[in-house]
Coordinates of C-alpha atoms (C1' of nucleotides) in Angstrom, one line a residue:
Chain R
X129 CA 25.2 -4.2 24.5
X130 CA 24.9 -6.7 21.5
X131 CA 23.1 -8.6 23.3
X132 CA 21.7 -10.6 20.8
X133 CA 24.4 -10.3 18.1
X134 CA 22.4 -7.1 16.8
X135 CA 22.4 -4.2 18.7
X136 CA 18.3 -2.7 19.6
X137 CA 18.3 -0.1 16.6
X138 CA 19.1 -2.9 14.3
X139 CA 16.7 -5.2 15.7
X140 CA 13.6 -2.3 16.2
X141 CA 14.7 -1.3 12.2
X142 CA 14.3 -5.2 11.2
X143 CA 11.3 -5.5 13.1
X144 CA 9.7 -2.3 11.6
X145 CA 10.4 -3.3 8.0
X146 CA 8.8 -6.4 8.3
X147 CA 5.8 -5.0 9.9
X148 CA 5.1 -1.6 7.9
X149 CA 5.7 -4.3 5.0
X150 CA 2.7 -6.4 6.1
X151 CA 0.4 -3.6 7.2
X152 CA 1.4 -0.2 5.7
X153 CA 3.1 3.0 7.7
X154 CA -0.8 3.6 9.0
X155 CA -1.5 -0.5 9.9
X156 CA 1.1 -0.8 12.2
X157 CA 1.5 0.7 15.7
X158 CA 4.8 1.6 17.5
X159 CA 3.6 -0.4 20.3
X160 CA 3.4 -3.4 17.8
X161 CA 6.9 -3.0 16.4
X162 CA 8.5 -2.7 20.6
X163 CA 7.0 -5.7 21.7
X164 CA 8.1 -7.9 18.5
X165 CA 11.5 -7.1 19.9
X166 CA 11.1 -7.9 23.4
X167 CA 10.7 -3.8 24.5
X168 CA 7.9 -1.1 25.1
X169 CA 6.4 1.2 23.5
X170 CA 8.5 4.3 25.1
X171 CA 12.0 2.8 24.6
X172 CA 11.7 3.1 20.7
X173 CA 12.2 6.7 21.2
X174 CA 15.4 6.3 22.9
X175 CA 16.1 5.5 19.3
X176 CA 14.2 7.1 16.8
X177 CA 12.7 10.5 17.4
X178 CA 9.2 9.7 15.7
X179 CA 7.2 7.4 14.1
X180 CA 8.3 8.9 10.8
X181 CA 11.6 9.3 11.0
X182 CA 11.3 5.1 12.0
X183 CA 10.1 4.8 8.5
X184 CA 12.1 6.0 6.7
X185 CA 15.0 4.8 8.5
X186 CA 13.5 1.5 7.4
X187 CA 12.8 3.0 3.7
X188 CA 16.1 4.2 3.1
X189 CA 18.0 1.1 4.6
X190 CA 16.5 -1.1 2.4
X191 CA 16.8 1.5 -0.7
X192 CA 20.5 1.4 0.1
X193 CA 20.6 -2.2 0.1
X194 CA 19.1 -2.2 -3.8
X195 CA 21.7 0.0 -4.5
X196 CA 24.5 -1.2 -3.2
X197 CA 23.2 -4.4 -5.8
X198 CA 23.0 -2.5 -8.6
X199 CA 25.5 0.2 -8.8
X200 CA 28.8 -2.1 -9.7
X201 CA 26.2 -3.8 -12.3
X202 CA 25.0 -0.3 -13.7
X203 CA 28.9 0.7 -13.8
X204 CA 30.4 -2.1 -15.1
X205 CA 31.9 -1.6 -19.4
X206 CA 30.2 -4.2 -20.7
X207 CA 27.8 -3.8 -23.9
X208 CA 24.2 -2.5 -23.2
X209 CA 22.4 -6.3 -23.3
X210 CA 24.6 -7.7 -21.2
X211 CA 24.9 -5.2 -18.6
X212 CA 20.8 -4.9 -18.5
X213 CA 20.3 -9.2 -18.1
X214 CA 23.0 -8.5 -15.1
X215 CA 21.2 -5.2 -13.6
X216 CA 17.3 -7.5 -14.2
X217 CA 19.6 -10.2 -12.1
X218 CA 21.2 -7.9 -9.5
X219 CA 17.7 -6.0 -8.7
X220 CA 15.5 -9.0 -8.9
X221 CA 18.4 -10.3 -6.5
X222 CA 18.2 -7.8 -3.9
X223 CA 14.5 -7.9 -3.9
X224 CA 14.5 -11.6 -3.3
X225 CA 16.9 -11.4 -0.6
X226 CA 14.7 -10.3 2.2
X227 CA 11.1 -10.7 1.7
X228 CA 10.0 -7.6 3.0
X229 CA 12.2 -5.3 0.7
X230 CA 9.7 -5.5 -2.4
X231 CA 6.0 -5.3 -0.7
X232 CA 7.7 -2.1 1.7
X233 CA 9.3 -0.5 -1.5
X234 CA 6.0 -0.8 -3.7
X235 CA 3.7 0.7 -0.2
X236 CA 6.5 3.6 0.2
X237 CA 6.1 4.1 -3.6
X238 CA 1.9 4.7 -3.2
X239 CA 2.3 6.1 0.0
X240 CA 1.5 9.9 -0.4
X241 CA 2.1 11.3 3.2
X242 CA 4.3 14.0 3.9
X243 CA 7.6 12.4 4.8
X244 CA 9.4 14.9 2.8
X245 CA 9.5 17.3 6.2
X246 CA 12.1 14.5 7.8
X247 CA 15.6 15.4 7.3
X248 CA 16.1 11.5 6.6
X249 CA 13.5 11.5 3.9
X250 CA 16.6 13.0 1.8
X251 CA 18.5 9.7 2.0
X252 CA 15.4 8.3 0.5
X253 CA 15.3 10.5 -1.9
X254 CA 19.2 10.1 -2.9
X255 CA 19.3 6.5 -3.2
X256 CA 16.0 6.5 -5.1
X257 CA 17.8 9.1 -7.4
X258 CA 20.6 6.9 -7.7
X259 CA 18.7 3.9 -8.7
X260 CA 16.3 5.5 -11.4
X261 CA 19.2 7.6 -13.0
X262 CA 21.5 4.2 -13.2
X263 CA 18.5 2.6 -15.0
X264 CA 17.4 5.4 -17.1
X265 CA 21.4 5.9 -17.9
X266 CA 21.7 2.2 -19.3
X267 CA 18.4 2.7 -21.5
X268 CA 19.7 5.9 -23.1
X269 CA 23.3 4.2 -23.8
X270 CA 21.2 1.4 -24.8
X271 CA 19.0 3.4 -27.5
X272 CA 21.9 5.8 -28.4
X273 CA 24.1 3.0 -29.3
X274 CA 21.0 1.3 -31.5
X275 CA 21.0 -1.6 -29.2
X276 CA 17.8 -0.7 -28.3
X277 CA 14.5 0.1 -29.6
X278 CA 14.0 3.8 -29.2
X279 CA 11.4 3.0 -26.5
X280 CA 10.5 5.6 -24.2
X281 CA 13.1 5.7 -21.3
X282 CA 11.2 6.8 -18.6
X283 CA 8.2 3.9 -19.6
X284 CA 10.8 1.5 -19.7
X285 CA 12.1 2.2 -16.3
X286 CA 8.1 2.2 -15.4
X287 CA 7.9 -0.9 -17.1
X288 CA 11.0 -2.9 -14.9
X289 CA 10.1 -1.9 -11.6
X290 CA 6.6 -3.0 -12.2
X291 CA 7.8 -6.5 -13.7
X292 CA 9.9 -6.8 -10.2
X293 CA 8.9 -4.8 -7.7
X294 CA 5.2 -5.6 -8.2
X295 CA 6.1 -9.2 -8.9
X296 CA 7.8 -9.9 -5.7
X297 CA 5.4 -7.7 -3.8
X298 CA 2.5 -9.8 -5.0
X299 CA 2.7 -12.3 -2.3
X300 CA -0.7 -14.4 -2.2
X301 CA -2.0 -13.5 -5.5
X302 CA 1.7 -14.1 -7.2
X303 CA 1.6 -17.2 -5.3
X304 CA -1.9 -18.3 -6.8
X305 CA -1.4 -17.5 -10.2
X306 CA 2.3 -19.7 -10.1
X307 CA 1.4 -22.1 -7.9
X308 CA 4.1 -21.7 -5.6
X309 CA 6.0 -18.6 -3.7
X310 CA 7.1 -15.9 -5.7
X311 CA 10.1 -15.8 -3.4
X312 CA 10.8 -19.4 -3.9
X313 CA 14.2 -20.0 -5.2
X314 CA 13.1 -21.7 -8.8
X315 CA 10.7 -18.8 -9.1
X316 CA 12.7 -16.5 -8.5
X317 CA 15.3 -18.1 -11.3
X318 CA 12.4 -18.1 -13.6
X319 CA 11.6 -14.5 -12.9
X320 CA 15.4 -13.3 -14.4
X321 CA 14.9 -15.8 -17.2
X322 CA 11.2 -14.7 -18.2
X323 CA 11.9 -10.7 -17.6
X324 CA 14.8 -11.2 -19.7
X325 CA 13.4 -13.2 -22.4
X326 CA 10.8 -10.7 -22.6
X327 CA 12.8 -7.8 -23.4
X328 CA 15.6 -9.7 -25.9
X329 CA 12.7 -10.4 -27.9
X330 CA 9.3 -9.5 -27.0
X331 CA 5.7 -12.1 -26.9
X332 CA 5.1 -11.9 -30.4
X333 CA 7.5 -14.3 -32.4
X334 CA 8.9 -12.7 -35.6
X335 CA 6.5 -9.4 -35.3
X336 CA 7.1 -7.1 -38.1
X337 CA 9.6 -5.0 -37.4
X338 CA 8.1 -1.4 -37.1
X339 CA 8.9 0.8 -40.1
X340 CA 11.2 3.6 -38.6
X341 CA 11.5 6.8 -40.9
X342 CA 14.9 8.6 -39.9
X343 CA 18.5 7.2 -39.8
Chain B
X290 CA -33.9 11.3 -2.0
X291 CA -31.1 11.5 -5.3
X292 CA -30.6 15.1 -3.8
X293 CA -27.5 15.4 -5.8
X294 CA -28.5 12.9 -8.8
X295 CA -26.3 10.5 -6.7
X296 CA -27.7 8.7 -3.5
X297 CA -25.8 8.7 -0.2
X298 CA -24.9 5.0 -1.0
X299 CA -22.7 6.2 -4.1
X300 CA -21.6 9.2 -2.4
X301 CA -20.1 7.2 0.3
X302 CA -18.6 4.6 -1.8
X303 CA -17.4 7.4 -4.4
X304 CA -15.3 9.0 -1.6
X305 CA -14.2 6.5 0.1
X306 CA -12.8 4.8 -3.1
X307 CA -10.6 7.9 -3.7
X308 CA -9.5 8.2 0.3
X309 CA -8.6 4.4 0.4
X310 CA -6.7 5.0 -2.7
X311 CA -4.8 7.9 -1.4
X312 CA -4.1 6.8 2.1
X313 CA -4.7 3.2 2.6
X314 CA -7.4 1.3 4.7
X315 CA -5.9 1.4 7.8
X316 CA -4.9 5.4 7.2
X317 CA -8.8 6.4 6.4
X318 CA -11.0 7.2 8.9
X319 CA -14.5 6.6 8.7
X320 CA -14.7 10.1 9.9
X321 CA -13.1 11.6 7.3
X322 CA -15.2 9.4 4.7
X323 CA -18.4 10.8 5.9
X324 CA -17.4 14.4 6.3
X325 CA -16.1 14.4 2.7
X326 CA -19.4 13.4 1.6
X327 CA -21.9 15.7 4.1
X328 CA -22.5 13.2 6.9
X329 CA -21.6 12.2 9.8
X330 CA -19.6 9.1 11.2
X331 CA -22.4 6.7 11.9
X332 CA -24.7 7.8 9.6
X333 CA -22.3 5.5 7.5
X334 CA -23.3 2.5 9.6
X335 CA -27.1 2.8 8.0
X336 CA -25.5 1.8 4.3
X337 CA -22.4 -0.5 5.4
X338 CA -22.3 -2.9 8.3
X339 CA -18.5 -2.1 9.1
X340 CA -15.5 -0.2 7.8
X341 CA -14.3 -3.6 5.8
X342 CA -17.8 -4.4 4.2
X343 CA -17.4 -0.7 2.7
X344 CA -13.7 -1.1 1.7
X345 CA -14.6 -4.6 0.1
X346 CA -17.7 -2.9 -1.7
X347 CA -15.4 -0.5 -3.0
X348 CA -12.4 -3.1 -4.5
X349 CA -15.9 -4.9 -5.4
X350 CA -16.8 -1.7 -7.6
X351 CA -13.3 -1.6 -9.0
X352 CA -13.0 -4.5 -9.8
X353 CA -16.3 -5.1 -11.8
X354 CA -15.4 -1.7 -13.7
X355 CA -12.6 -3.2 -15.6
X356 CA -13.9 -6.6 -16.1
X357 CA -16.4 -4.8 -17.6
X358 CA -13.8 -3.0 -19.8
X359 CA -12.3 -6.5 -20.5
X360 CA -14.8 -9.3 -20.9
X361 CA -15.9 -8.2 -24.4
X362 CA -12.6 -8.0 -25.8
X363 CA -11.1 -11.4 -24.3
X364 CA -14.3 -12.8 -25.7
X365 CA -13.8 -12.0 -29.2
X366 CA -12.9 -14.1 -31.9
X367 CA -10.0 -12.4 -33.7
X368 CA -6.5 -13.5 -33.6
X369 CA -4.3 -13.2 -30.2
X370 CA -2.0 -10.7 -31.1
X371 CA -4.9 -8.1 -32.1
X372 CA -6.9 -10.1 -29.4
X373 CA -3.8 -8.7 -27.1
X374 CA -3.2 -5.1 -28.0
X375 CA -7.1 -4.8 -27.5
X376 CA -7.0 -5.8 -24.4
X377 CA -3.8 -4.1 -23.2
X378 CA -6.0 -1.0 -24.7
X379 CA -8.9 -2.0 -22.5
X380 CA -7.3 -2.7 -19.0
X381 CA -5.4 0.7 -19.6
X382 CA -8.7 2.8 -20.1
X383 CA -10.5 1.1 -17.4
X384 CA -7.6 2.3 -15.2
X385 CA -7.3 5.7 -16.3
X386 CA -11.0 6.3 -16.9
X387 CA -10.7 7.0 -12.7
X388 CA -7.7 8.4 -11.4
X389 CA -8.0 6.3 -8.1
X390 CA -8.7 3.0 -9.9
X391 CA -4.5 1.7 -10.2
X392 CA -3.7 2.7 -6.9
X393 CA -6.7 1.1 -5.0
X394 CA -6.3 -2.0 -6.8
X395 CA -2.5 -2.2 -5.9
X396 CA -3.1 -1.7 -2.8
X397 CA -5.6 -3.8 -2.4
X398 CA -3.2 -6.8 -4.0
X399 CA -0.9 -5.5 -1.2
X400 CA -3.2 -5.3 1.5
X401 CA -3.4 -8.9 3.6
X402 CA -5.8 -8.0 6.2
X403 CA -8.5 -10.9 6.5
X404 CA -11.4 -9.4 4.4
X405 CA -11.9 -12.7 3.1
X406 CA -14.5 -13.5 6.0
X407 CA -16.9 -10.5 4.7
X408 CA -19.5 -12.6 2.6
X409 CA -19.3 -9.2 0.2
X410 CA -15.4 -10.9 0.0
X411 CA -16.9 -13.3 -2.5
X412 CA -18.0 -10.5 -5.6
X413 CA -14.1 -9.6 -5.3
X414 CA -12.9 -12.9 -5.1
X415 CA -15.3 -13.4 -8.3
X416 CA -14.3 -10.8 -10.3
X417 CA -10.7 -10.6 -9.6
X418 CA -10.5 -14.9 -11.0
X419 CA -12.4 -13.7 -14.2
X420 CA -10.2 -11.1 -14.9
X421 CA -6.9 -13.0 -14.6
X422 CA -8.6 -16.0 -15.8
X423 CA -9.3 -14.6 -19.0
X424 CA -5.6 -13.3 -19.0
X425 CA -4.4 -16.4 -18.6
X426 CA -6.5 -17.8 -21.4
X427 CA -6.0 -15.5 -24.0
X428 CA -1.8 -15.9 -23.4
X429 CA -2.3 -19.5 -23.1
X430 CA -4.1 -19.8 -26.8
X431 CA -1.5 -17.7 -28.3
X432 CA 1.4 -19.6 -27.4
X433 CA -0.2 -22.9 -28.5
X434 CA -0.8 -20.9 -31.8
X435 CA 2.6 -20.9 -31.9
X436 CA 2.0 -17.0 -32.2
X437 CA 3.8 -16.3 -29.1
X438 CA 7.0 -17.3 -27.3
X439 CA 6.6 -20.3 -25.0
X440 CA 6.4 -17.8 -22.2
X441 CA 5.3 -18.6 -18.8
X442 CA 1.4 -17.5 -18.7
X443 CA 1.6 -16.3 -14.8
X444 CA 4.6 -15.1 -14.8
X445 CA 3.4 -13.0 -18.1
X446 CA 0.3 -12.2 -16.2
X447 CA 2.3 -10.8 -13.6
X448 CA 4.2 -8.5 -15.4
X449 CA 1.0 -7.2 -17.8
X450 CA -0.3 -6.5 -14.3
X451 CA 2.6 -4.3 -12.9
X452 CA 3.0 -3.1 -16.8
X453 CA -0.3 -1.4 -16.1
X454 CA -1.3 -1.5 -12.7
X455 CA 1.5 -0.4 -11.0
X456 CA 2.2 2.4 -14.3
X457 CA -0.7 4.5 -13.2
X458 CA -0.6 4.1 -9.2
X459 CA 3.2 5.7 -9.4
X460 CA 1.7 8.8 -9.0
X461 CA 4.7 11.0 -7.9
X462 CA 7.2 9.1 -8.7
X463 CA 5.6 8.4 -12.4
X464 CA 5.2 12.2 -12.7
X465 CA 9.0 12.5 -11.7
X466 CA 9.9 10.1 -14.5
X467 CA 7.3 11.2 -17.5
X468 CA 7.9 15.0 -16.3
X469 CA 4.4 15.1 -16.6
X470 CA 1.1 13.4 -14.7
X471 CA 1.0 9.8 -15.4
X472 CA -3.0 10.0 -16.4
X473 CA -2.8 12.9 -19.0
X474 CA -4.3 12.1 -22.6
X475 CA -0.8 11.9 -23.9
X476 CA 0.8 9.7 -21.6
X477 CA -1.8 7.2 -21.8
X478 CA -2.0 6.9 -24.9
X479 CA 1.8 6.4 -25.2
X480 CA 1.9 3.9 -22.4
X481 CA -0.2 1.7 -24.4
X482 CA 1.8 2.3 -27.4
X483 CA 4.8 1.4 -25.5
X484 CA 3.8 -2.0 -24.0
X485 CA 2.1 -3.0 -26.9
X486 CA 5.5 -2.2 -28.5
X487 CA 7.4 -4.3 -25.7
X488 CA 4.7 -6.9 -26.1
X489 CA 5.4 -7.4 -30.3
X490 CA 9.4 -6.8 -30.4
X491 CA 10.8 -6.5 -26.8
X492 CA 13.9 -4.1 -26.1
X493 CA 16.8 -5.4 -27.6
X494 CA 17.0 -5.1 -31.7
X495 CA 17.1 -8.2 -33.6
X496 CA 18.1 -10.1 -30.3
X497 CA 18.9 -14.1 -32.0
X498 CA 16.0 -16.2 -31.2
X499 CA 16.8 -18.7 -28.0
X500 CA 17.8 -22.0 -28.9
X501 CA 15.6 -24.5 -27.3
X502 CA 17.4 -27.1 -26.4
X503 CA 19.9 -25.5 -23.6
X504 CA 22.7 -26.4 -21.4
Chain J
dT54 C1' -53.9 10.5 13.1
dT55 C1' -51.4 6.8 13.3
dG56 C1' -47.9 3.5 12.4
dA57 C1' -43.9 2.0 9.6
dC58 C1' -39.9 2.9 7.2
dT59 C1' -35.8 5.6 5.6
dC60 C1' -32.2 8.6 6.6
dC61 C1' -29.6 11.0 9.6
dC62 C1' -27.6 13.0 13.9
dG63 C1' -25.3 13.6 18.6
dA64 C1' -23.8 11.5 22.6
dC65 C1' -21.3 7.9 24.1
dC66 C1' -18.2 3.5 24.6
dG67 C1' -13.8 1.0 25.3
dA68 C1' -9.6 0.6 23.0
dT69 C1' -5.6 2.2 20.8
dC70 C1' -3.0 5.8 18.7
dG71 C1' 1.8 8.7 18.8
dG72 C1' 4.3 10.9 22.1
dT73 C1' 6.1 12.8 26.9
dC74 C1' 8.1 12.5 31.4
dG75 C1' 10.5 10.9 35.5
dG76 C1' 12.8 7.5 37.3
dA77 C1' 15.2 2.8 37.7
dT78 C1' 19.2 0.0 36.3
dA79 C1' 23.7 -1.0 34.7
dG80 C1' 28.4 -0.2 32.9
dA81 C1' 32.5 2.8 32.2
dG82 C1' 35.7 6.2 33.5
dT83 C1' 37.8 8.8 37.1
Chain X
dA214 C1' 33.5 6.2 46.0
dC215 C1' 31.7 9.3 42.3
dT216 C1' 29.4 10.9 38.1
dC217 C1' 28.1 10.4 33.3
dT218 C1' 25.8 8.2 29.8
dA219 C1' 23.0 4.8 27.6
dT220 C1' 19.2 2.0 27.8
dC221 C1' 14.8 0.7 29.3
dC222 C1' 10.3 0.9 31.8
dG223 C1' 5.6 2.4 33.6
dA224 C1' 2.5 5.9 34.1
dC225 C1' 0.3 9.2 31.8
dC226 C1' -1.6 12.6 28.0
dG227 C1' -5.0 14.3 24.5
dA228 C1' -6.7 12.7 20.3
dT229 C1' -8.7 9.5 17.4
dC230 C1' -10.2 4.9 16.2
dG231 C1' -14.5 1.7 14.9
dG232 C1' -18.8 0.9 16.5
dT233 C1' -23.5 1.3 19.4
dC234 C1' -27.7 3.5 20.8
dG235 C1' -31.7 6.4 21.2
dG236 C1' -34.1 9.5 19.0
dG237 C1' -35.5 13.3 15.5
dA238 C1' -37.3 14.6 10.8
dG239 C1' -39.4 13.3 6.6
dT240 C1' -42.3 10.5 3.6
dC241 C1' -45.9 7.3 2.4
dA242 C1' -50.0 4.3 3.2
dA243 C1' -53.8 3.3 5.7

DNA sequence: TTGACTCCCGACCGATCGGTCGGATAGAGT
DNA sequence: ACTCTATCCGACCGATCGGTCGGGAGTCAA
């Protein structure tokens, strides 16, 4: 056992995140994933019962992972600005990481199959839970406390995960319209900087504050 | 012939557009493309040479529709801010005038199979460069305006397209958030209001303007 | 009537899909 | 020596995949 310093779930589990990144649950064959770690085809079910529960195995490990990045962040007593630069910085850190996480997160995202039916679809479902309440939570403290504008919560939270998630999930085209990598360390600096810029202030310089009617 | 007041051609490409939305090119079957529009598998191969020239025809489509949308507002002469919200308008009706529009599109930005060698690759490849093209211009004028921040153009390309893009293909998980369908009258109409709103003032109230020179 | 053309169908092809099953190998405990 | 368990393999299954082929039905022009 441990052969290889990882033991065959982890390395069938690594394997499979990469590849369902790349190709989608329905562009990627089981035969695919067993022989990118040096097995076959029947040995994967010595460790996963299907090719679903595989998935979200994969889904949930990496949900986990964001998570694990963000909760302390999300928790922490500092004032609303500062604790959203440091949850922009913690998420766009955990997506950055590995390079699959954010092109496999925004697939799972548009992927409408049924994967509800697995029992380990409910870790997915916890851990996404998790994440959107944390962010949703620091918008509402955020508004409540007049910190914030009073944007829409749930649009916000829409907003973020498109302007990382998407970003870092972009690959080729994110790479044309920069010039370089997304996932390239200075990029991935510059994404914090720019994500944060924009919501401290905005595109427009010195827009007109809108004219709000109540107290 | 025009049986239906649509010929087969459009049929085909209407349905498949909202299968390869829902499920992905590698998780539709030609099968199930012709059988959702009254045919049979290889009466398909009479319009389209192969399953990728009909998925490229279809991103094609897509992709035409909303530089369509966009083109005649990018092209006007009025300022960049109204220039802006016009446009933010425009991309957002282009992608909710069809409910499978967003979520093709992402996916196709996703998708890294090598359609590129399909000559029907090139209308794509064509409209996709005009549209962020013209992005790119319009942010690039404003900040030398001095009207916007000295933002970085792809990186605010980037997140106007997951602002929008990736908004309406959350499907589920946008419904979960909004507690209501993404593509409803209302929400649309509020999700422009909100980015427009993020665009002008950002999040944070009265957040002091960055001092150029840093540390 | 005859071709030519368009549109469509059913049968068929090799390949691959997810998944099952029986057995081979090896290590650990007794 | 023995069994037990974990791990892996190869053969196999029915179904489906994208794609080909030959031909039938309809229309139009000559």
């Amino acid at each position: 056992m441990a052969s290889d310093s990882l033991t065959s779930r982890e390395k069938i589990l690594d394997a499979a995140e990469a590849l369902f990144a790349r190709r989608g649950y329905a562009g990627v064959g089981l035969r695919e994933v067993a022989e990118s770690v040096g097995l076959v085809k029947s040995s994967l079910f010595h460790h996963f019962r299907s090719k679903a529960q595989l998935y979200c195995e994969v889904i949930a490990r990496v949900l986990d992972r964001i998570r694990l990045g963000l909760a302390p962040v999300l928790d922490s007593d500092v004032g609303p600005v500062e604790r959203l630069d440091r949850g922009v910085e913690a998420l766009i850190d955990a997506l950055a990481e590995h390079p699959p996480t954010a092109r496999l997160l925004l697939r799972s995202l548009v992927e409408e199959d049924d994967f509800d039916s697995a029992p380990e679809a409910l870790r997915v479902e916890e851990a996404l839970g998790e994440i959107l309440d944390g962010m949703g939570r620091l918008l509402r403290e955020g508004v409540e406390a007049g910190v914030f504008r009073e944007v829409s919560v749930p649009h916000m939270v829409q907003t973020l995960i498109g302007a990382t998630v998407y970003h870092f999930a972009s690959g080729d085209l994110g790479e044309r319209l920069l010039g370089r990598p997304v996932l390239c360390a200075e990029e991935v600096r510059r994404r914090k900087r720019e994500l944060q810029d924009l919501l401290h202030s905005g595109l427009v310089v010195n827009f007109p504050p809108r004219v709000r009617s109540e107290a």
